[in-house]
PDB file of C-alpha atoms in Angstrom:
ATOM      1  CA  VAL A  68      22.123 221.294  21.695  1.00 46.00           C
ATOM      2  CA  SER A  69      23.281 219.811  24.885  1.00 59.00           C
ATOM      3  CA  GLU A  70      25.397 223.113  25.513  1.00 62.00           C
ATOM      4  CA  ASP A  71      22.622 224.967  24.487  1.00 70.00           C
ATOM      5  CA  LEU A  72      20.706 223.304  27.570  1.00 72.00           C
ATOM      6  CA  ASN A  73      22.789 222.916  29.914  1.00 72.00           C
ATOM      7  CA  THR A  74      22.695 227.213  29.700  1.00 75.00           C
ATOM      8  CA  GLN A  75      19.176 227.521  29.603  1.00 77.00           C
ATOM      9  CA  PHE A  76      18.508 224.986  32.576  1.00 75.00           C
ATOM     10  CA  ARG A  77      20.905 226.351  35.085  1.00 73.00           C
ATOM     11  CA  SER A  78      19.588 229.371  34.209  1.00 75.00           C
ATOM     12  CA  GLN A  79      16.133 228.591  36.196  1.00 72.00           C
ATOM     13  CA  THR A  80      17.817 226.126  38.936  1.00 69.00           C
ATOM     14  CA  THR A  81      19.710 227.525  42.154  1.00 64.00           C
ATOM     15  CA  ARG A  82      21.441 223.921  41.701  1.00 61.00           C
ATOM     16  CA  HIS A  83      23.299 224.798  38.530  1.00 55.00           C
ATOM     17  CA  ASP A  84      26.775 223.611  39.071  1.00 62.00           C
ATOM     18  CA  ALA A  85      25.653 220.689  40.023  1.00 69.00           C
ATOM     19  CA  ILE A  86      24.390 218.471  36.616  1.00 75.00           C
ATOM     20  CA  ASN A  87      25.528 218.370  33.405  1.00 76.00           C
ATOM     21  CA  ILE A  88      22.776 217.093  30.573  1.00 74.00           C
ATOM     22  CA  LYS A  89      24.099 215.497  27.989  1.00 73.00           C
ATOM     23  CA  ILE A  90      21.073 215.199  25.804  1.00 72.00           C
ATOM     24  CA  LEU A  91      22.063 212.195  22.690  1.00 66.00           C
ATOM     25  CA  ASN A  92      20.260 211.420  19.805  1.00 60.00           C
ATOM     26  CA  ALA A  93      18.626 207.834  20.012  1.00 59.00           C
ATOM     27  CA  GLY A  94      19.022 206.978  16.832  1.00 51.00           C
ATOM     28  CA  ALA A  95      22.901 207.465  17.174  1.00 47.00           C
ATOM     29  CA  TRP A  96      23.396 206.222  20.494  1.00 52.00           C
ATOM     30  CA  ALA A  97      20.848 203.769  22.087  1.00 47.00           C
ATOM     31  CA  ARG A  98      20.332 201.296  19.220  1.00 47.00           C
ATOM     32  CA  GLY A  99      21.710 198.069  20.698  1.00 47.00           C
ATOM     33  CA  SER A 100      22.218 199.441  23.971  1.00 55.00           C
ATOM     34  CA  GLU A 101      20.175 197.922  26.913  1.00 65.00           C
ATOM     35  CA  ARG A 102      18.991 200.301  29.547  1.00 73.00           C
ATOM     36  CA  VAL A 103      19.576 198.898  32.425  1.00 82.00           C
ATOM     37  CA  SER A 104      17.490 200.125  35.750  1.00 82.00           C
ATOM     38  CA  VAL A 105      19.205 201.322  39.045  1.00 89.00           C
ATOM     39  CA  SER A 106      17.959 202.748  42.286  1.00 88.00           C
ATOM     40  CA  LEU A 107      19.224 206.128  41.851  1.00 88.00           C
ATOM     41  CA  PRO A 108      20.419 208.482  45.370  1.00 86.00           C
ATOM     42  CA  LEU A 109      17.835 210.618  46.173  1.00 83.00           C
ATOM     43  CA  GLU A 110      19.808 213.308  45.450  1.00 80.00           C
ATOM     44  CA  LEU A 111      19.809 212.588  41.244  1.00 83.00           C
ATOM     45  CA  GLU A 112      16.496 211.333  41.359  1.00 84.00           C
ATOM     46  CA  ASP A 113      15.225 214.859  42.825  1.00 81.00           C
ATOM     47  CA  TYR A 114      16.556 215.616  39.077  1.00 80.00           C
ATOM     48  CA  ILE A 115      14.732 213.575  36.969  1.00 84.00           C
ATOM     49  CA  PRO A 116      11.119 215.198  36.576  1.00 85.00           C
ATOM     50  CA  GLU A 117      12.723 218.449  37.011  1.00 83.00           C
ATOM     51  CA  VAL A 118      14.809 217.866  33.858  1.00 83.00           C
ATOM     52  CA  GLU A 119      12.113 216.217  32.271  1.00 84.00           C
ATOM     53  CA  GLU A 120       9.638 219.230  32.434  1.00 84.00           C
ATOM     54  CA  PHE A 121      11.872 221.857  31.457  1.00 82.00           C
ATOM     55  CA  TYR A 122      13.169 219.459  28.450  1.00 81.00           C
ATOM     56  CA  LYS A 123       9.060 218.757  27.847  1.00 83.00           C
ATOM     57  CA  LYS A 124       8.926 223.140  27.876  1.00 82.00           C
ATOM     58  CA  LYS A 125      11.558 223.238  25.035  1.00 78.00           C
ATOM     59  CA  HIS A 126      10.554 220.276  22.946  1.00 78.00           C
ATOM     60  CA  SER A 127       6.715 219.520  23.285  1.00 78.00           C
ATOM     61  CA  GLY A 128       6.124 216.132  22.246  1.00 77.00           C
ATOM     62  CA  ARG A 129       9.894 214.668  22.663  1.00 77.00           C
ATOM     63  CA  LYS A 130      10.099 212.034  25.558  1.00 79.00           C
ATOM     64  CA  LEU A 131      13.541 211.281  27.544  1.00 80.00           C
ATOM     65  CA  GLN A 132      14.870 207.850  27.911  1.00 78.00           C
ATOM     66  CA  TRP A 133      17.587 207.861  30.621  1.00 82.00           C
ATOM     67  CA  TYR A 134      20.415 205.864  30.192  1.00 77.00           C
ATOM     68  CA  HIS A 135      22.193 205.458  33.179  1.00 82.00           C
ATOM     69  CA  HIS A 136      25.060 203.337  32.260  1.00 78.00           C
ATOM     70  CA  MET A 137      26.704 206.105  30.299  1.00 77.00           C
ATOM     71  CA  SER A 138      26.126 209.164  32.968  1.00 82.00           C
ATOM     72  CA  ASN A 139      29.078 209.454  35.618  1.00 84.00           C
ATOM     73  CA  GLY A 140      29.239 212.046  38.294  1.00 87.00           C
ATOM     74  CA  THR A 141      31.730 213.134  41.184  1.00 90.00           C
ATOM     75  CA  ILE A 142      31.022 212.926  44.807  1.00 92.00           C
ATOM     76  CA  THR A 143      33.189 213.729  47.854  1.00 93.00           C
ATOM     77  CA  PHE A 144      34.646 211.522  49.538  1.00 93.00           C
ATOM     78  CA  ALA A 145      35.345 211.969  53.584  1.00 91.00           C
ATOM     79  CA  ASN A 146      36.999 209.645  55.892  1.00 89.00           C
ATOM     80  CA  ASN A 147      39.926 209.680  58.959  1.00 86.00           C
ATOM     81  CA  THR A 148      42.412 210.209  56.331  1.00 89.00           C
ATOM     82  CA  GLY A 149      41.098 213.491  54.330  1.00 92.00           C
ATOM     83  CA  ARG A 150      38.589 214.262  51.802  1.00 93.00           C
ATOM     84  CA  PHE A 151      38.610 213.309  48.163  1.00 94.00           C
ATOM     85  CA  ASP A 152      36.578 214.172  45.376  1.00 94.00           C
ATOM     86  CA  LEU A 153      35.996 210.789  43.437  1.00 93.00           C
ATOM     87  CA  ASP A 154      34.708 209.709  39.379  1.00 90.00           C
ATOM     88  CA  VAL A 155      32.454 207.529  39.431  1.00 92.00           C
ATOM     89  CA  THR A 156      29.782 205.767  37.634  1.00 91.00           C
ATOM     90  CA  THR A 157      26.496 206.434  38.383  1.00 92.00           C
ATOM     91  CA  PHE A 158      26.238 202.370  39.310  1.00 94.00           C
ATOM     92  CA  GLN A 159      29.354 203.178  41.829  1.00 95.00           C
ATOM     93  CA  MET A 160      27.728 205.890  42.928  1.00 94.00           C
ATOM     94  CA  ALA A 161      24.511 203.859  43.998  1.00 94.00           C
ATOM     95  CA  VAL A 162      26.607 201.596  45.783  1.00 96.00           C
ATOM     96  CA  LEU A 163      28.410 203.928  47.477  1.00 95.00           C
ATOM     97  CA  PHE A 164      25.359 205.916  48.522  1.00 93.00           C
ATOM     98  CA  ALA A 165      24.264 202.813  50.385  1.00 92.00           C
ATOM     99  CA  TRP A 166      26.775 204.256  53.011  1.00 93.00           C
ATOM    100  CA  ASN A 167      25.819 207.236  53.480  1.00 88.00           C
ATOM    101  CA  GLN A 168      23.733 206.597  56.763  1.00 85.00           C
ATOM    102  CA  ARG A 169      25.629 203.984  57.746  1.00 89.00           C
ATOM    103  CA  PRO A 170      29.262 205.293  57.090  1.00 89.00           C
ATOM    104  CA  ASN A 171      30.795 202.654  59.663  1.00 92.00           C
ATOM    105  CA  GLU A 172      28.135 199.497  59.059  1.00 94.00           C
ATOM    106  CA  LYS A 173      29.177 195.769  57.094  1.00 95.00           C
ATOM    107  CA  VAL A 174      26.697 195.793  54.760  1.00 95.00           C
ATOM    108  CA  SER A 175      25.933 192.276  52.839  1.00 95.00           C
ATOM    109  CA  TYR A 176      25.492 191.675  49.134  1.00 96.00           C
ATOM    110  CA  GLU A 177      21.896 190.474  49.434  1.00 94.00           C
ATOM    111  CA  ASN A 178      21.405 194.148  51.105  1.00 93.00           C
ATOM    112  CA  LEU A 179      23.478 196.220  48.571  1.00 95.00           C
ATOM    113  CA  ARG A 180      21.390 194.000  45.431  1.00 93.00           C
ATOM    114  CA  LEU A 181      18.020 195.444  47.015  1.00 91.00           C
ATOM    115  CA  ALA A 182      19.336 198.819  47.625  1.00 91.00           C
ATOM    116  CA  THR A 183      20.422 199.545  44.362  1.00 92.00           C
ATOM    117  CA  GLU A 184      18.335 197.697  42.689  1.00 90.00           C
ATOM    118  CA  LEU A 185      21.336 196.413  40.050  1.00 92.00           C
ATOM    119  CA  PRO A 186      21.166 193.473  38.485  1.00 90.00           C
ATOM    120  CA  ASP A 187      23.538 190.713  39.804  1.00 91.00           C
ATOM    121  CA  PRO A 188      26.101 190.859  36.955  1.00 90.00           C
ATOM    122  CA  GLU A 189      26.329 195.061  37.449  1.00 91.00           C
ATOM    123  CA  LEU A 190      26.509 194.724  41.314  1.00 94.00           C
ATOM    124  CA  ARG A 191      29.522 192.579  40.704  1.00 94.00           C
ATOM    125  CA  ARG A 192      31.328 193.893  38.482  1.00 92.00           C
ATOM    126  CA  THR A 193      30.859 197.456  40.109  1.00 94.00           C
ATOM    127  CA  LEU A 194      31.520 196.476  43.572  1.00 95.00           C
ATOM    128  CA  TRP A 195      34.972 194.284  42.099  1.00 94.00           C
ATOM    129  CA  SER A 196      35.693 197.726  40.568  1.00 92.00           C
ATOM    130  CA  LEU A 197      35.512 199.844  44.458  1.00 94.00           C
ATOM    131  CA  VAL A 198      37.322 196.658  45.801  1.00 94.00           C
ATOM    132  CA  ALA A 199      39.923 196.154  43.696  1.00 91.00           C
ATOM    133  CA  PHE A 200      40.360 198.917  41.201  1.00 88.00           C
ATOM    134  CA  PRO A 201      44.184 198.199  39.829  1.00 83.00           C
ATOM    135  CA  LYS A 202      45.627 201.908  40.501  1.00 84.00           C
ATOM    136  CA  LEU A 203      44.515 202.201  44.506  1.00 89.00           C
ATOM    137  CA  LYS A 204      46.957 200.855  46.866  1.00 89.00           C
ATOM    138  CA  ARG A 205      44.089 201.365  49.586  1.00 92.00           C
ATOM    139  CA  GLN A 206      40.999 200.278  48.186  1.00 93.00           C
ATOM    140  CA  LEU A 207      37.267 202.201  48.959  1.00 94.00           C
ATOM    141  CA  LEU A 208      35.531 199.277  50.114  1.00 96.00           C
ATOM    142  CA  VAL A 209      36.667 196.100  52.070  1.00 95.00           C
ATOM    143  CA  TYR A 210      34.749 193.085  51.841  1.00 96.00           C
ATOM    144  CA  GLU A 211      34.812 189.606  53.751  1.00 95.00           C
ATOM    145  CA  PRO A 212      35.679 186.961  53.114  1.00 94.00           C
ATOM    146  CA  ALA A 213      38.201 187.003  50.423  1.00 91.00           C
ATOM    147  CA  ILE A 214      37.798 185.802  46.915  1.00 91.00           C
ATOM    148  CA  SER A 215      40.143 186.432  43.917  1.00 88.00           C
ATOM    149  CA  ASN A 216      36.640 186.799  41.274  1.00 90.00           C
ATOM    150  CA  PRO A 217      33.544 188.689  41.419  1.00 92.00           C
ATOM    151  CA  LYS A 218      31.921 185.456  40.244  1.00 92.00           C
ATOM    152  CA  ASP A 219      32.501 184.000  43.661  1.00 94.00           C
ATOM    153  CA  PHE A 220      30.580 187.079  46.174  1.00 95.00           C
ATOM    154  CA  THR A 221      28.030 185.282  47.925  1.00 95.00           C
ATOM    155  CA  GLU A 222      24.628 186.519  49.492  1.00 94.00           C
ATOM    156  CA  ASN A 223      26.596 187.241  52.796  1.00 94.00           C
ATOM    157  CA  THR A 224      29.648 188.412  51.397  1.00 96.00           C
ATOM    158  CA  LEU A 225      30.308 191.575  53.696  1.00 97.00           C
ATOM    159  CA  PHE A 226      31.244 194.895  52.393  1.00 97.00           C
ATOM    160  CA  TRP A 227      32.189 198.205  54.645  1.00 96.00           C
ATOM    161  CA  VAL A 228      33.903 201.295  54.010  1.00 95.00           C
ATOM    162  CA  ASN A 229      37.652 201.700  54.337  1.00 94.00           C
ATOM    163  CA  GLN A 230      38.209 204.485  57.181  1.00 92.00           C
ATOM    164  CA  GLU A 231      41.943 204.215  56.074  1.00 92.00           C
ATOM    165  CA  PHE A 232      41.291 205.266  52.372  1.00 93.00           C
ATOM    166  CA  ALA A 233      43.899 207.306  50.881  1.00 92.00           C
ATOM    167  CA  ILE A 234      45.900 208.431  47.685  1.00 91.00           C
ATOM    168  CA  ILE A 235      49.297 207.167  48.316  1.00 91.00           C
ATOM    169  CA  LYS A 236      52.024 209.136  46.380  1.00 90.00           C
ATOM    170  CA  ASN A 237      56.102 208.304  47.269  1.00 88.00           C
ATOM    171  CA  GLY A 238      54.614 205.964  49.951  1.00 88.00           C
ATOM    172  CA  LYS A 239      52.594 208.664  51.594  1.00 92.00           C
ATOM    173  CA  PRO A 240      49.227 208.845  52.062  1.00 90.00           C
ATOM    174  CA  GLN A 241      47.582 212.157  50.942  1.00 92.00           C
ATOM    175  CA  ARG A 242      44.997 214.523  52.734  1.00 90.00           C
ATOM    176  CA  ARG A 243      43.593 215.578  49.604  1.00 93.00           C
ATOM    177  CA  GLY A 244      43.265 214.346  46.074  1.00 92.00           C
ATOM    178  CA  LYS A 245      41.280 213.243  42.838  1.00 91.00           C
ATOM    179  CA  VAL A 246      40.368 209.894  42.015  1.00 90.00           C
ATOM    180  CA  ASN A 247      38.640 208.136  38.131  1.00 88.00           C
ATOM    181  CA  LEU A 248      37.023 205.034  39.288  1.00 89.00           C
ATOM    182  CA  VAL A 249      35.168 204.886  35.978  1.00 83.00           C
ATOM    183  CA  GLY A 250      37.850 202.893  34.288  1.00 67.00           C
ATOM    184  CA  ARG A 251      36.140 200.891  31.331  1.00 51.00           C
ATOM    185  CA  LEU A 252      33.282 199.234  32.940  1.00 52.00           C
ATOM    186  CA  GLN A 253      31.182 197.528  30.470  1.00 45.00           C
ATOM    187  CA  LEU A 254      27.733 196.426  30.331  1.00 44.00           C
ATOM    188  CA  SER A 255      27.199 192.997  30.962  1.00 45.00           C
ATOM    189  CA  THR A 256      24.191 191.680  28.220  1.00 42.00           C
ATOM    190  CA  GLU A 257      22.840 188.563  30.379  1.00 45.00           C
ATOM    191  CA  ARG A 258      20.134 187.495  29.446  1.00 44.00           C
ATOM    192  CA  SER A 259      18.501 186.800  33.181  1.00 47.00           C
ATOM    193  CA  GLN A 260      19.181 190.824  33.618  1.00 51.00           C
ATOM    194  CA  GLN A 261      15.385 191.701  33.449  1.00 54.00           C
ATOM    195  CA  GLU A 262      14.256 189.300  35.748  1.00 53.00           C
ATOM    196  CA  ASP A 263      16.714 189.628  38.347  1.00 53.00           C
ATOM    197  CA  ASN A 264      16.241 193.223  38.110  1.00 60.00           C
ATOM    198  CA  GLN A 265      11.943 192.409  38.629  1.00 66.00           C
ATOM    199  CA  SER A 266      12.743 189.844  41.758  1.00 66.00           C
ATOM    200  CA  ILE A 267      14.540 193.132  43.485  1.00 71.00           C
ATOM    201  CA  VAL A 268      11.640 195.461  42.609  1.00 77.00           C
ATOM    202  CA  GLN A 269       9.199 193.002  44.017  1.00 77.00           C
ATOM    203  CA  LEU A 270      10.872 192.337  46.888  1.00 77.00           C
ATOM    204  CA  ARG A 271      11.227 196.410  47.755  1.00 82.00           C
ATOM    205  CA  ILE A 272       7.596 196.867  46.984  1.00 86.00           C
ATOM    206  CA  LEU A 273       6.575 193.783  49.414  1.00 85.00           C
ATOM    207  CA  ARG A 274       8.987 195.243  51.944  1.00 87.00           C
ATOM    208  CA  THR A 275       8.056 198.778  52.159  1.00 91.00           C
ATOM    209  CA  GLN A 276       4.225 197.809  51.890  1.00 90.00           C
ATOM    210  CA  GLU A 277       4.746 195.782  55.485  1.00 89.00           C
ATOM    211  CA  ALA A 278       6.646 198.599  56.935  1.00 91.00           C
ATOM    212  CA  ILE A 279       3.924 201.179  56.431  1.00 93.00           C
ATOM    213  CA  ILE A 280       1.443 198.581  57.551  1.00 91.00           C
ATOM    214  CA  LYS A 281       3.357 198.151  60.590  1.00 91.00           C
ATOM    215  CA  ILE A 282       3.970 202.274  60.637  1.00 94.00           C
ATOM    216  CA  MET A 283       0.052 202.881  60.135  1.00 94.00           C
ATOM    217  CA  LYS A 284      -0.550 199.660  63.527  1.00 91.00           C
ATOM    218  CA  MET A 285       1.279 201.079  65.870  1.00 93.00           C
ATOM    219  CA  ARG A 286       0.744 204.722  64.862  1.00 93.00           C
ATOM    220  CA  LYS A 287      -3.156 204.687  63.860  1.00 94.00           C
ATOM    221  CA  ARG A 288      -2.790 208.308  62.675  1.00 94.00           C
ATOM    222  CA  LEU A 289       0.180 209.862  60.590  1.00 94.00           C
ATOM    223  CA  SER A 290       0.909 212.970  59.015  1.00 95.00           C
ATOM    224  CA  ASN A 291       2.671 212.319  55.375  1.00 93.00           C
ATOM    225  CA  ALA A 292       5.613 213.849  56.387  1.00 93.00           C
ATOM    226  CA  ALA A 293       6.430 211.617  60.132  1.00 94.00           C
ATOM    227  CA  LEU A 294       5.070 208.539  57.643  1.00 95.00           C
ATOM    228  CA  GLN A 295       7.934 208.829  55.366  1.00 92.00           C
ATOM    229  CA  ALA A 296      10.498 209.494  57.802  1.00 92.00           C
ATOM    230  CA  GLU A 297       9.363 206.610  59.935  1.00 93.00           C
ATOM    231  CA  LEU A 298       9.202 204.408  56.539  1.00 93.00           C
ATOM    232  CA  VAL A 299      12.986 205.652  55.545  1.00 89.00           C
ATOM    233  CA  ASP A 300      13.873 204.889  59.336  1.00 87.00           C
ATOM    234  CA  ILE A 301      13.060 201.442  59.174  1.00 87.00           C
ATOM    235  CA  LEU A 302      14.192 200.324  55.667  1.00 86.00           C
ATOM    236  CA  LYS A 303      17.581 202.309  55.671  1.00 80.00           C
ATOM    237  CA  ASN A 304      19.554 199.054  56.388  1.00 73.00           C
ATOM    238  CA  MET A 305      17.906 197.544  53.344  1.00 76.00           C
ATOM    239  CA  PHE A 306      17.395 200.499  50.802  1.00 78.00           C
ATOM    240  CA  LEU A 307      15.767 203.680  50.538  1.00 81.00           C
ATOM    241  CA  PRO A 308      12.358 203.601  48.822  1.00 84.00           C
ATOM    242  CA  SER A 309      12.504 206.084  45.715  1.00 84.00           C
ATOM    243  CA  LYS A 310       9.922 208.800  46.438  1.00 85.00           C
ATOM    244  CA  LYS A 311       7.575 207.593  43.517  1.00 86.00           C
ATOM    245  CA  MET A 312       7.806 203.829  45.273  1.00 87.00           C
ATOM    246  CA  ILE A 313       6.143 205.228  48.313  1.00 92.00           C
ATOM    247  CA  LYS A 314       3.476 207.109  46.746  1.00 91.00           C
ATOM    248  CA  GLU A 315       2.353 204.468  44.772  1.00 91.00           C
ATOM    249  CA  GLN A 316       2.923 201.700  47.847  1.00 92.00           C
ATOM    250  CA  LEU A 317       0.610 204.139  49.760  1.00 94.00           C
ATOM    251  CA  GLU A 318      -2.302 204.283  47.176  1.00 92.00           C
ATOM    252  CA  TRP A 319      -2.113 200.383  46.654  1.00 89.00           C
ATOM    253  CA  LEU A 320      -2.678 200.488  50.755  1.00 92.00           C
ATOM    254  CA  ILE A 321      -5.595 202.994  50.604  1.00 92.00           C
ATOM    255  CA  GLU A 322      -7.090 201.094  47.848  1.00 89.00           C
ATOM    256  CA  HIS A 323      -7.261 198.147  49.317  1.00 86.00           C
ATOM    257  CA  LYS A 324      -8.433 199.544  52.668  1.00 89.00           C
ATOM    258  CA  TYR A 325      -5.266 198.989  54.878  1.00 89.00           C
ATOM    259  CA  MET A 326      -5.396 202.690  55.599  1.00 93.00           C
ATOM    260  CA  ARG A 327      -7.142 206.371  54.288  1.00 94.00           C
ATOM    261  CA  ARG A 328      -6.951 209.418  54.272  1.00 94.00           C
ATOM    262  CA  ASP A 329      -8.721 211.954  56.603  1.00 93.00           C
ATOM    263  CA  ASP A 330     -11.364 213.321  55.531  1.00 92.00           C
ATOM    264  CA  ASP A 331     -10.434 216.879  56.509  1.00 91.00           C
ATOM    265  CA  ASP A 332      -6.602 216.359  55.799  1.00 92.00           C
ATOM    266  CA  ILE A 333      -5.404 214.411  52.713  1.00 90.00           C
ATOM    267  CA  ASN A 334      -2.098 214.469  53.657  1.00 92.00           C
ATOM    268  CA  THR A 335      -2.852 212.346  56.956  1.00 95.00           C
ATOM    269  CA  PHE A 336      -3.585 208.939  56.769  1.00 96.00           C
ATOM    270  CA  ILE A 337      -5.486 206.790  59.387  1.00 95.00           C
ATOM    271  CA  TYR A 338      -5.340 202.640  60.049  1.00 93.00           C
ATOM    272  CA  MET A 339      -7.769 200.472  59.147  1.00 88.00           C
ATOM    273  CA  ALA A 340      -7.888 197.622  60.996  1.00 68.00           C
TER     274      ALA A 340
END
C-alpha cells in the first residue's frame, strides 16, 4: 500500500524525492505504542497537511495518526571539515535543526527542551546519542560541563555544533561520507512524559503571545507576513513556533481584544491598547 501511495504522491508534488511515506496498520503497529509529541522542523511540518489532504482524497473517512518516533530521515551536514550525510531519527533531526539559524551558538538544555518540545527522558536520550555516539571518534555535538550519564544534564548544560566533526578512516578525517546515527534508540515510557510535554507547550504559547504583543505594541499596524517574520526572529533563540501555533495565538489575541484585523485587509493587524 505504501509503495503505491508514494508513487502517486510523488507524481503530484514537486518535492517528490524528499519524502517516503509509510502507512502502517494501526492494529498491527500502533497498539500499545505511545505517541510522543515533538516540534518538527518547518521543512517537515509543511509536508503534513499536504500528505493528509492527499490521503483523504484517496481514502475518504480514514484519518492518519503520526508516529514520529517511528520515522527517520537523511540530512546533509556541512562544517569546516566537509559535507556529510547523516541518517537520523526525527527526534535527532528536531534537535539538530535548533542550530539551523545559529550554527555557532551555544544552546542550553532548557532552550533545546523548549525548541523541540520533547519530553525530558527523550531529549536526554537523543542528546546523548549526538554527543557520545560509540562509533564516532569526533562527535556531532559538544557540551559542557562534562558528565558520564545523560541523567546528569542540567537546565544550564550548554551544547554546540562541533565544527571539527568528521568521519575518521585510517586515522585521517574524511571530507565526505555518510553516518547512521539512528542506532537503537528506544522510547522511554516514563509516566511524566505527558506532563512534561504539556508544560513545554504552555510555555511556548506564553512566549509566542508575549512576542506578538511586543511587536504589535511597537509597530501598531503590521501585515501578517511581516509580523510572522519578526516573530520568528525574536523567538529563534528559544524555539521556532509552528505555523499552527502562530495562527492560534493570533486568533486568541484578536478574540481577547489585544489586536484586530484591518477592516479593508484581513491580512493586516492593528494593535489595540
